[in-house]
Coordinates of N, CA and C in Angstrom, one line a residue:
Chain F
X199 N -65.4 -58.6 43.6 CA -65.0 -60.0 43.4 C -65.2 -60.8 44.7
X200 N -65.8 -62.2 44.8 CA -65.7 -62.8 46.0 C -64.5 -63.5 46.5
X201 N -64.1 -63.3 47.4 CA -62.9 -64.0 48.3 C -63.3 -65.5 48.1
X202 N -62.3 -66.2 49.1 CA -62.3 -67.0 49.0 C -63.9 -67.9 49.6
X203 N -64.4 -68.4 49.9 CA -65.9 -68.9 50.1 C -65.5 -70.2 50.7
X204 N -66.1 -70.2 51.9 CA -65.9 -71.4 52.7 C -67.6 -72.0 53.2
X205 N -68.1 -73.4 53.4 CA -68.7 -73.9 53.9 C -68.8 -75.4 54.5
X206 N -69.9 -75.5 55.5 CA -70.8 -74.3 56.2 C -70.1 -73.7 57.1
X207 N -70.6 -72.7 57.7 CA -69.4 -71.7 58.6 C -69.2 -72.5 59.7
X208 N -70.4 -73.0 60.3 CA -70.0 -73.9 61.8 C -70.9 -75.0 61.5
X209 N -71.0 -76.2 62.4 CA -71.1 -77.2 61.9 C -70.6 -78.3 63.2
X210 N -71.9 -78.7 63.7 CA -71.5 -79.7 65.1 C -71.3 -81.0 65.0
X211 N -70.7 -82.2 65.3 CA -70.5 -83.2 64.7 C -70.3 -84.5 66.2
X212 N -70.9 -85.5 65.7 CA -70.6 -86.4 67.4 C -69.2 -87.0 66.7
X213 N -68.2 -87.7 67.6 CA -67.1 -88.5 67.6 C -67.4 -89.7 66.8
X214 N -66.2 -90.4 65.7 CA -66.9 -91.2 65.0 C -67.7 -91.0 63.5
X215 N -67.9 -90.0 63.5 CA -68.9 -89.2 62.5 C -67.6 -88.8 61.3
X216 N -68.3 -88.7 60.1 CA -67.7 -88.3 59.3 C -68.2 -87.0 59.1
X217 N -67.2 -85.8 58.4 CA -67.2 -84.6 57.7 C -67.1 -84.3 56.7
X218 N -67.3 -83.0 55.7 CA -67.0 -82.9 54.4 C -66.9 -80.9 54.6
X219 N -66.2 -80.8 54.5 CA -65.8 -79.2 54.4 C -65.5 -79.1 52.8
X220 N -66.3 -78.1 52.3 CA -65.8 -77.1 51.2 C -65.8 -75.4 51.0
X221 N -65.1 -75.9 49.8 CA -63.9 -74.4 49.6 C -63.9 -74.0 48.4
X222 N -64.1 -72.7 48.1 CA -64.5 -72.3 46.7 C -63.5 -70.9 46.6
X223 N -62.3 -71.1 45.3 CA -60.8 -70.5 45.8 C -61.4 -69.3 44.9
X224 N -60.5 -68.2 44.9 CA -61.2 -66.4 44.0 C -61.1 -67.1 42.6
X225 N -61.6 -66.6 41.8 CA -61.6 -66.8 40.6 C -60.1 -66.6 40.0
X226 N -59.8 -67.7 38.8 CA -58.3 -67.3 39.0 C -57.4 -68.4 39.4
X227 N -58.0 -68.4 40.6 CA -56.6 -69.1 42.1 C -56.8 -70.7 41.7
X228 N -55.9 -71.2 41.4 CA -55.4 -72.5 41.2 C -55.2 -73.7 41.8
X229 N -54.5 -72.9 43.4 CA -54.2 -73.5 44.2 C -55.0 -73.6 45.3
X230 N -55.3 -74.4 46.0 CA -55.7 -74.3 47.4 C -55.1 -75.5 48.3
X231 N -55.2 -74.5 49.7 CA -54.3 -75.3 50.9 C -55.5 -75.5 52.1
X232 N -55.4 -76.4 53.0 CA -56.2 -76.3 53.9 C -55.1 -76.1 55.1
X233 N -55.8 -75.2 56.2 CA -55.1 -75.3 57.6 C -56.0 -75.7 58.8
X234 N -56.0 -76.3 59.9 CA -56.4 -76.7 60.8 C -56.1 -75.4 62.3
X235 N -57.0 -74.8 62.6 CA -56.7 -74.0 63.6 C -57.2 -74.4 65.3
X236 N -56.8 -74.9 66.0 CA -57.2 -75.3 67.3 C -56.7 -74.2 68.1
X237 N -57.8 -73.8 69.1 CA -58.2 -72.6 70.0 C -57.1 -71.8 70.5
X238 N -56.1 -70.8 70.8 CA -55.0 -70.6 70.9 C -53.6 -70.8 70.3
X239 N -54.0 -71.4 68.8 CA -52.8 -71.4 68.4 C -52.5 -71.4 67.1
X240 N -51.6 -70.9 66.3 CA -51.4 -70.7 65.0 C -52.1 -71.8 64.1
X241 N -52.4 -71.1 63.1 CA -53.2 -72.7 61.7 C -52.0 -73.4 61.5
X242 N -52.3 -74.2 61.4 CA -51.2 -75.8 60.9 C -51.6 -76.6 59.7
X243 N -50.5 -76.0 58.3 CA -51.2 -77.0 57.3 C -51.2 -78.1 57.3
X244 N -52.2 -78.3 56.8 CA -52.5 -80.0 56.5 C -52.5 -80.5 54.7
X245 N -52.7 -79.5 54.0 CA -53.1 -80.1 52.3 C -53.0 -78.6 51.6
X246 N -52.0 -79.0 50.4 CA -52.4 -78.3 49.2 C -52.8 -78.8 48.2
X247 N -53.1 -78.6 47.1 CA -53.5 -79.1 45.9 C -53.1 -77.9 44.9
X248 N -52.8 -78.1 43.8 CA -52.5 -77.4 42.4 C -53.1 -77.9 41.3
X249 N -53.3 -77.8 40.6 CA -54.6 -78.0 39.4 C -54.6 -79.9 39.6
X250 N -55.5 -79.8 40.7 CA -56.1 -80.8 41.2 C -54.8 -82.2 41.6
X251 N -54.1 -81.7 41.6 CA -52.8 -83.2 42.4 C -52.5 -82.1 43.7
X252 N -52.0 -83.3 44.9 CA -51.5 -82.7 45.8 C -49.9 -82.2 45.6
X253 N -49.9 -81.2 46.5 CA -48.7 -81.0 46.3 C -47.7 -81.1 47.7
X254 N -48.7 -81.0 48.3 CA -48.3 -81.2 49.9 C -48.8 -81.4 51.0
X255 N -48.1 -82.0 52.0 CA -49.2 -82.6 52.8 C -48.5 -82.6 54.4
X256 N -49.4 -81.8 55.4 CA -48.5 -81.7 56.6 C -48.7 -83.4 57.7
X257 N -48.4 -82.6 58.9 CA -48.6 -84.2 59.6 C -49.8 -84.0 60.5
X258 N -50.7 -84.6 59.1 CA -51.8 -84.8 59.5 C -51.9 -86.8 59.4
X259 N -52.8 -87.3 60.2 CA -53.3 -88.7 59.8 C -54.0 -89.2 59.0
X260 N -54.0 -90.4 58.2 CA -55.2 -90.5 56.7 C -56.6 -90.3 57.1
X261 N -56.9 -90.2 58.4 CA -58.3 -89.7 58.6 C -58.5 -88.8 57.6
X262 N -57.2 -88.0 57.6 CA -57.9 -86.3 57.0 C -57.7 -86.6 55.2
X263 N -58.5 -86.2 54.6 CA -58.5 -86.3 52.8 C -58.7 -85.3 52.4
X264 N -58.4 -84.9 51.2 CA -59.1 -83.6 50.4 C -59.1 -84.0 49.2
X265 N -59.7 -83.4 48.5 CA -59.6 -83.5 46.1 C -59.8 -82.1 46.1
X266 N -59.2 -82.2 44.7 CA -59.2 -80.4 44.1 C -60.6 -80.9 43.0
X267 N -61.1 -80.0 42.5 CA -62.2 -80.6 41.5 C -61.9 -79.6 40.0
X268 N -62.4 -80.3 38.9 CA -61.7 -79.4 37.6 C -62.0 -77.9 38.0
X269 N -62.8 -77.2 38.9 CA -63.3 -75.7 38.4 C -62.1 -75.0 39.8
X270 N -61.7 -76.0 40.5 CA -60.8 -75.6 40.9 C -61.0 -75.3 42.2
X271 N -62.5 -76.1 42.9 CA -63.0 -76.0 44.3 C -62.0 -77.3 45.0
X272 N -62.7 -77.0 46.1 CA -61.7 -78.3 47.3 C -62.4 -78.8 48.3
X273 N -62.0 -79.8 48.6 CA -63.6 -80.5 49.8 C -62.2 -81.0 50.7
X274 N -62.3 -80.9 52.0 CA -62.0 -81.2 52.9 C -62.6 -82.7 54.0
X275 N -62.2 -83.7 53.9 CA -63.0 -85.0 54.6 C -62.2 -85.3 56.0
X276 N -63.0 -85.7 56.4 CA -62.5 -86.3 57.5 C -63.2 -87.1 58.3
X277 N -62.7 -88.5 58.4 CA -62.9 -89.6 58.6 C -62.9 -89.8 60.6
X278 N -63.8 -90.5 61.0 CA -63.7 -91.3 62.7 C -63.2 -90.1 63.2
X279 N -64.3 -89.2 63.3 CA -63.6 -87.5 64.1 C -63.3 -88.0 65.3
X280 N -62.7 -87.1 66.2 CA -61.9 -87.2 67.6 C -62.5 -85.6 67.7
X281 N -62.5 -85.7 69.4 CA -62.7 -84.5 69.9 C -61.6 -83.5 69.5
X282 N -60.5 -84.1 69.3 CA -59.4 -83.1 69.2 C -59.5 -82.8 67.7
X283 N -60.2 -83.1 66.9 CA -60.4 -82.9 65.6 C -60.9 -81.1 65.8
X284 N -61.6 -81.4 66.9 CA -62.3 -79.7 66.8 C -61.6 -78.7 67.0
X285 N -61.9 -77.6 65.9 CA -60.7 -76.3 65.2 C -62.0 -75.8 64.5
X286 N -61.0 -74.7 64.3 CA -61.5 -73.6 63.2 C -60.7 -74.4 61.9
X287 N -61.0 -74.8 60.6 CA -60.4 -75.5 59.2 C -60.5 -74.1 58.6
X288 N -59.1 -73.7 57.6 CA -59.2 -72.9 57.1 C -58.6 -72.5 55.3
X289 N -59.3 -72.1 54.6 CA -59.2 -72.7 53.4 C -58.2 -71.3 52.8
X290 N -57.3 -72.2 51.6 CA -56.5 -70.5 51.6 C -56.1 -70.4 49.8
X291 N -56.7 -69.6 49.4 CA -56.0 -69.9 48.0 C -55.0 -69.1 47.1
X292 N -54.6 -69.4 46.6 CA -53.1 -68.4 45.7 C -53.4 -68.4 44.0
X293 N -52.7 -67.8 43.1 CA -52.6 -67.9 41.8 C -51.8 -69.1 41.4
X294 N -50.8 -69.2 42.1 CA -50.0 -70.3 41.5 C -49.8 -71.3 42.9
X295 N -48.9 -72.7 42.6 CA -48.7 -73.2 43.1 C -47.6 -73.4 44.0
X296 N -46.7 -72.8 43.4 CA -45.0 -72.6 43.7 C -44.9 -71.3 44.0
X297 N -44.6 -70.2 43.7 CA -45.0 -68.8 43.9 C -45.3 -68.2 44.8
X298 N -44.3 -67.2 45.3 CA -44.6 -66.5 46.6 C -45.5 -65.4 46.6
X299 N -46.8 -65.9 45.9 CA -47.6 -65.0 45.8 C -48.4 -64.7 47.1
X300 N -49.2 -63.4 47.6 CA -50.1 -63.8 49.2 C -50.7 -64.7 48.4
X301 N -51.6 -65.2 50.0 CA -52.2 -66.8 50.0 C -53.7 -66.0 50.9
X302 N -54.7 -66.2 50.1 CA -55.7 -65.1 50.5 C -56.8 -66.6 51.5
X303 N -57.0 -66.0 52.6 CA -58.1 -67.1 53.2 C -59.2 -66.7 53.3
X304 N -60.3 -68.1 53.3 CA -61.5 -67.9 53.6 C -61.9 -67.2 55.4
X305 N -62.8 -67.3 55.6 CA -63.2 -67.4 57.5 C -62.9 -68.6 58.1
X306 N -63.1 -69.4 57.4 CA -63.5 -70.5 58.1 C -64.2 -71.5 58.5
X307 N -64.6 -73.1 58.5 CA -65.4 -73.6 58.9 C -65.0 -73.9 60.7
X308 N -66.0 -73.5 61.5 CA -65.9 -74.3 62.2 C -66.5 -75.5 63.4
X309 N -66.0 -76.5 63.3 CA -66.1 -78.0 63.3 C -65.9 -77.6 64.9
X310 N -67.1 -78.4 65.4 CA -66.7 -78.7 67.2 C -67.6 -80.5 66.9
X311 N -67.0 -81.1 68.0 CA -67.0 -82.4 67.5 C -67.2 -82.9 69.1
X312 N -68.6 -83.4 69.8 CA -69.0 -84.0 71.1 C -69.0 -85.3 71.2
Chain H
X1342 N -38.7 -74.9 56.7 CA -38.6 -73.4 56.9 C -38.2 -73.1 58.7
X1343 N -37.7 -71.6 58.2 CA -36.7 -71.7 59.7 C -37.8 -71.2 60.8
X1344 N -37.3 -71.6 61.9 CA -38.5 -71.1 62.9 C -38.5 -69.2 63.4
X1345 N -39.6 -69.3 64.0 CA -39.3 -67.5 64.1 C -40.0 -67.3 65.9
X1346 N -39.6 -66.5 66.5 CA -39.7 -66.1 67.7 C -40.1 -64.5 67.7
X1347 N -41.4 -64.5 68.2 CA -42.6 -63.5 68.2 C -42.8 -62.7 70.1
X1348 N -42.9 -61.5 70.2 CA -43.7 -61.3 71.7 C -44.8 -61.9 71.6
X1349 N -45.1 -62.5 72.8 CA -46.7 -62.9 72.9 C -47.8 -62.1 72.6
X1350 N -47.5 -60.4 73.2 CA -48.3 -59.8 73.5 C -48.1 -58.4 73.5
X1351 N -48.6 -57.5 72.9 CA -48.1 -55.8 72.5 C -49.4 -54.9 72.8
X1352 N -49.1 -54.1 73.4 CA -50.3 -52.8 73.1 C -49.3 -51.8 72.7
X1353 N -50.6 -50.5 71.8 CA -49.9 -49.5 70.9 C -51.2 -48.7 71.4
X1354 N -50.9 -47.4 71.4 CA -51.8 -46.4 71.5 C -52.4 -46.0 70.6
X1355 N -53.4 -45.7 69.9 CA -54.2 -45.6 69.1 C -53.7 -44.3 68.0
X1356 N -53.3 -44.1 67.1 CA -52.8 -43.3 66.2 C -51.1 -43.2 66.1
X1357 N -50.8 -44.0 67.2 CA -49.1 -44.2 66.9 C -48.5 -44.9 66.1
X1358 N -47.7 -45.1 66.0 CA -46.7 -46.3 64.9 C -46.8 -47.8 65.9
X1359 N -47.1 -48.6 65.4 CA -47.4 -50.4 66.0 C -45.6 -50.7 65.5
X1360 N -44.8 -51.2 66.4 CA -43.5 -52.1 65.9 C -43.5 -53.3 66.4
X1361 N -43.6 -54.0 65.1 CA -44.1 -55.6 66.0 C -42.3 -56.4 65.4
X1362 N -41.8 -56.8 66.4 CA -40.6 -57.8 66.1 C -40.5 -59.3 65.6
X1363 N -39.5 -59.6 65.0 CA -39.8 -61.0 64.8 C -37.9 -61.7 64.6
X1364 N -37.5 -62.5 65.8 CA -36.5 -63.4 65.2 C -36.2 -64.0 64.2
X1365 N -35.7 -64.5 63.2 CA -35.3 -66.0 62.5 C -33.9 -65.8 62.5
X1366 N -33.2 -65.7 63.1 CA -31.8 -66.3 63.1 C -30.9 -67.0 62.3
X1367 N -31.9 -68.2 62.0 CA -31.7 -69.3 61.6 C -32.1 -69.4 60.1
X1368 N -32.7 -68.1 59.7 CA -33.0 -68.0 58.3 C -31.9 -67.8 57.2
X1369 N -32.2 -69.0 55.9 CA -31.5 -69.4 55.0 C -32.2 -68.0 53.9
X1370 N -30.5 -68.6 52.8 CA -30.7 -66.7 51.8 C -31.6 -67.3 50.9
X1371 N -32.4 -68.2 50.7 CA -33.5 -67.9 49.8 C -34.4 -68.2 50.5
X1372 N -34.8 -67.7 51.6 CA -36.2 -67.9 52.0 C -36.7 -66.0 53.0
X1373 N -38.1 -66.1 52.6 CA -38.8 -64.8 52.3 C -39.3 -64.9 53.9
X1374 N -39.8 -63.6 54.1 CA -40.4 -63.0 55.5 C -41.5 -62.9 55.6
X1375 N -42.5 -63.3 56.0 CA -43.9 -62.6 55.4 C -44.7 -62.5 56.5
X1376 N -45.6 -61.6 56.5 CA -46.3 -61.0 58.1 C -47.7 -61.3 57.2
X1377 N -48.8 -62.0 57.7 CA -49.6 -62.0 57.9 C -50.7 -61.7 59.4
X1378 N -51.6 -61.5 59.2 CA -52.6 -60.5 60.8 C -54.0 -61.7 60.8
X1379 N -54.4 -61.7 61.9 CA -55.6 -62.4 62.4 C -56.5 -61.6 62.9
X1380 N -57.7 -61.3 63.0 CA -58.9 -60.7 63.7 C -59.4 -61.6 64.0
X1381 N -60.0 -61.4 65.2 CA -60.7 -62.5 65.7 C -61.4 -63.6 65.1
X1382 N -61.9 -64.1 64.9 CA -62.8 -65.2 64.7 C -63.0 -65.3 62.8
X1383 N -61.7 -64.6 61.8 CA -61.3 -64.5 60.7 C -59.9 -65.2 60.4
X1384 N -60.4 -65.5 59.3 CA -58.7 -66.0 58.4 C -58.0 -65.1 58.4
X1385 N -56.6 -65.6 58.5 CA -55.3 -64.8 58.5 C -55.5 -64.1 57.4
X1386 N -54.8 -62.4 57.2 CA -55.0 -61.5 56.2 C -53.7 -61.5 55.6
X1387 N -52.8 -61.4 54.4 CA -51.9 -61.4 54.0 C -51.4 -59.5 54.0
X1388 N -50.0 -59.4 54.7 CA -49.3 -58.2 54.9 C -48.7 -57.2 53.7
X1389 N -47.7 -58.4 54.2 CA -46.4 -58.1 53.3 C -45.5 -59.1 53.4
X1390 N -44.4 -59.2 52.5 CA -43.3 -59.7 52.5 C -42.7 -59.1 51.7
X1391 N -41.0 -59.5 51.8 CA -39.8 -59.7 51.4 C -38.3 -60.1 51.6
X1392 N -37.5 -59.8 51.3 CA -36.4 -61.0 51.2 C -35.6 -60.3 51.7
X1393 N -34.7 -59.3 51.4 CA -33.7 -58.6 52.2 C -33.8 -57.0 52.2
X1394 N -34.2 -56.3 50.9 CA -35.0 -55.0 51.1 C -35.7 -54.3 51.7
X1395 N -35.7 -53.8 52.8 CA -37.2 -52.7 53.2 C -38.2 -53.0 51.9
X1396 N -39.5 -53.2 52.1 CA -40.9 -53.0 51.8 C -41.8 -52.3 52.2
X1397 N -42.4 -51.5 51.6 CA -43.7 -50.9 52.0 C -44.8 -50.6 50.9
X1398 N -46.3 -51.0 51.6 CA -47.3 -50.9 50.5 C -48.1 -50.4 51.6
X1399 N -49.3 -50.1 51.0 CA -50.2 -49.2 51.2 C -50.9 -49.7 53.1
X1400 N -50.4 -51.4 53.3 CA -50.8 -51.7 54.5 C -49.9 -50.9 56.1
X1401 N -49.1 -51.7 55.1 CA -47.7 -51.6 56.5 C -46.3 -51.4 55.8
X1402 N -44.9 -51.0 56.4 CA -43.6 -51.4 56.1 C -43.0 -52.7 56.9
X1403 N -41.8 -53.1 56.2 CA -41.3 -54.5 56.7 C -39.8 -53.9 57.0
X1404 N -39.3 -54.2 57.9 CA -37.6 -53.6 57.8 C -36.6 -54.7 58.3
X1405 N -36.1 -55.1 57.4 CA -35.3 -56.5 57.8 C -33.7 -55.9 57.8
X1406 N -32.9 -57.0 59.0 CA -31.8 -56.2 59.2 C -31.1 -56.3 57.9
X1407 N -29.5 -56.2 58.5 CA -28.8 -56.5 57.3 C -28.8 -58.0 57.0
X1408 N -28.5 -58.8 58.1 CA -28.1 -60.2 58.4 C -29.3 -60.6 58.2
X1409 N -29.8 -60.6 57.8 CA -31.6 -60.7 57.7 C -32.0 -61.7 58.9
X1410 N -31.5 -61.6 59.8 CA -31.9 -62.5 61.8 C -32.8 -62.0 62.0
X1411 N -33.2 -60.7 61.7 CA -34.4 -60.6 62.5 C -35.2 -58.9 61.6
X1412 N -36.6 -59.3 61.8 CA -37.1 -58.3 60.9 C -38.2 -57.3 62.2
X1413 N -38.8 -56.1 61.6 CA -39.9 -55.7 62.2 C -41.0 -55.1 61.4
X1414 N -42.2 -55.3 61.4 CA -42.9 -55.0 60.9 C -43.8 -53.7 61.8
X1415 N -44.0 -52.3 60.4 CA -44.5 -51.0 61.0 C -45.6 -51.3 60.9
X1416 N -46.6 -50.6 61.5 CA -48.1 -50.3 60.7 C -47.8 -48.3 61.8
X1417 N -48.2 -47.5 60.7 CA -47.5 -46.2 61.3 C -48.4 -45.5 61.9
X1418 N -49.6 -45.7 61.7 CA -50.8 -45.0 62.7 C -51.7 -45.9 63.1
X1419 N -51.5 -46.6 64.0 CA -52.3 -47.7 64.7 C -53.7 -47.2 65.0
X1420 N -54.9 -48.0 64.4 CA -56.2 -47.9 64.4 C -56.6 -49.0 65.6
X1421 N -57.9 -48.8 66.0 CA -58.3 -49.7 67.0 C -58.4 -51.3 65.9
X1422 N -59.2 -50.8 64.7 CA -59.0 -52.3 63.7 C -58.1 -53.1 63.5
X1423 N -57.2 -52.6 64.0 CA -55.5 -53.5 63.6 C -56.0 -54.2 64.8
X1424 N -56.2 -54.0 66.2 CA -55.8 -55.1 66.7 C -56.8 -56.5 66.1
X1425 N -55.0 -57.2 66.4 CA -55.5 -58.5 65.7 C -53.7 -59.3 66.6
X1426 N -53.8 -60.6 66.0 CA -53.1 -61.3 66.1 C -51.9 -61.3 65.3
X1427 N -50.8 -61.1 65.0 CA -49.6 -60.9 63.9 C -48.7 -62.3 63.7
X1428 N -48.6 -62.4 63.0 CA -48.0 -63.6 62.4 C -46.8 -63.5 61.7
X1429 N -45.0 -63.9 62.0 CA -44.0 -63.5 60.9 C -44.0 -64.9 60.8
X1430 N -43.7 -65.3 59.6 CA -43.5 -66.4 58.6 C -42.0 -66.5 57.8
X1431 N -41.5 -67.5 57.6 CA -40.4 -67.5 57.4 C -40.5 -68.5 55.7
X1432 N -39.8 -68.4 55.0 CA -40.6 -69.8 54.2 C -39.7 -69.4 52.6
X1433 N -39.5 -70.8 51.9 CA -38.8 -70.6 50.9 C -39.7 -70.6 49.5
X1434 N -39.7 -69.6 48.6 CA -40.6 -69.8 47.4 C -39.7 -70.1 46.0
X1435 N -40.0 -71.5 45.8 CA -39.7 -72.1 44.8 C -40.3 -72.9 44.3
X1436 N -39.7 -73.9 43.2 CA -40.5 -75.2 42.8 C -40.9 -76.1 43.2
X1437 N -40.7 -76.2 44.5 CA -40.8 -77.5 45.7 C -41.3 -77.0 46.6
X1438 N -41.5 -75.7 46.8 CA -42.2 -75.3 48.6 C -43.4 -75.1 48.3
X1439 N -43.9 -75.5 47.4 CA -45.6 -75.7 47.5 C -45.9 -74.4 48.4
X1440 N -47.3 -74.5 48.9 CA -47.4 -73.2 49.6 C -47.9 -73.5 51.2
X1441 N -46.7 -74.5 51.6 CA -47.1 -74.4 53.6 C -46.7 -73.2 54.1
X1442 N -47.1 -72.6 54.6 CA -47.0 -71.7 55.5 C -47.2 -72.3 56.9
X1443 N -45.8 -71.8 57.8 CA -45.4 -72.4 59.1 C -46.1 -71.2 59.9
X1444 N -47.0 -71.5 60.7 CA -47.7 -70.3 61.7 C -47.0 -70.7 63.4
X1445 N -46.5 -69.4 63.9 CA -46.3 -70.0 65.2 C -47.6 -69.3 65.9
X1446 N -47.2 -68.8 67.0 CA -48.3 -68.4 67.9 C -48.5 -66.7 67.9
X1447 N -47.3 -65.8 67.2 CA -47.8 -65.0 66.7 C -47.5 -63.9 68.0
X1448 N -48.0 -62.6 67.4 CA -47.9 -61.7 68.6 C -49.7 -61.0 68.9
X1449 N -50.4 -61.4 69.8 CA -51.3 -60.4 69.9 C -51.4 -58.8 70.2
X1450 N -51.5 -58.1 69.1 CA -51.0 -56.6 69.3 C -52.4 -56.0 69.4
X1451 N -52.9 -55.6 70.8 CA -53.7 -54.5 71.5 C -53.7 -52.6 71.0
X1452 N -54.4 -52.1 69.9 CA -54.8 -51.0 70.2 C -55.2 -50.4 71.0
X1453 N -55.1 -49.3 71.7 CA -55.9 -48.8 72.9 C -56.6 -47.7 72.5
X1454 N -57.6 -46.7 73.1 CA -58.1 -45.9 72.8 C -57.1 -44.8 73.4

């Protein structure tokens, strides 16, 4: 079965610029969350979604957006990049929404931004 | 979710038992433990978890005290592949905790040959 499926893996971007990351969750998986990983330090969520409503949302700025789509993929946006935008984004999906089920991740896109 | 306090940094010798520690103190009785692992330049891998019982599955065991303040997570024959980055997580599963997962900075645990 395929994991979770992230694209494109890396991806250069000037400041100012807009982005679009997508995420394609295991067959199944309902939910997806995105995390933000900058160089040395733990991912930091930013968005979940459950059959397509959000369900949570860290302290990120409205630059950052996401949608769930009916099949149950997820696009990640992001608006007027900043250098400090650049991280490894990381896509992570579960069966349910609520449920302490594991939360399986993709690799990663990652976004460096000049 | 309650915060958790990790070594920065562990080496294990290659075929020994890995004991990696993890604080929460501060942890409430309905919220779960869960150890997720990093490999370089990959997404976090999901462990284990549980609530106040010893756990063990085919990865690793989890051994949380009584007080449940503080847990450690085995892995019993350390391979050079484990090293990776370790992650304890603290976090409540219910109808409202959606699925954030609080990452701190984790312990980098070094296999050696």
């Amino acid at each position: 079965d395929a994991g979770v499926t992230q694209s494109p893996t890396h991806l250069i971007k000037t400041r100012g610029q807009h982005v679009t990351l997508r995420c394609s969750p295991i067959s199944g998986h309902k939910s997806v969350s995105w995390y933000q990983q900058v160089l040395g330090q733990g991912p930091q969520f930013i968005f979940q979604y459950y059959e397509k409503e959000e369900r949570g949302r860290g302290n990120f700025p409205d630059r950052f957006s996401a949608r769930q789509f009916p099949n149950y993929s997820s696009e990640l946006n992001v608006n007027a990049l900043l250098l400090g935008d650049s991280a490894l984004y990381l896509c992570a999906s579960s069966q349910s929404g609520t449920r302490h089920y594991g939360y399986t991740f993709g690799s990663g896109t990652r976004l460096t931004v000049v | 979710d309650a915060k958790t306090t990790q070594p920065p940094s562990m080496d294990c010798a290659e075929g020994r038992a890995a004991n990696l520690p993890c604080n929460h103190s501060t942890i409430s009785g309905n919220e779960y433990v869960y150890w997720y692992r990093q490999i370089h330049s990959q997404g976090p891998q999901y462990i284990i978890h549980g609530l106040k019982n010893n756990e063990t599955n085919e990865m690793a065991s989890l051994i949380i005290t009584e007080d449940r303040k503080s847990s450690t997570l085995i892995l019993p024959h350390a391979t050079l592949r484990d090293t990776a980055v370790y992650y304890c997580i603290v976090r409540v599963a219910g109808e409202t905790s959606g699925s954030r997962l609080t990452f701190g900075e984790g312990t980098q645990l070094t296999v050696n040959p």
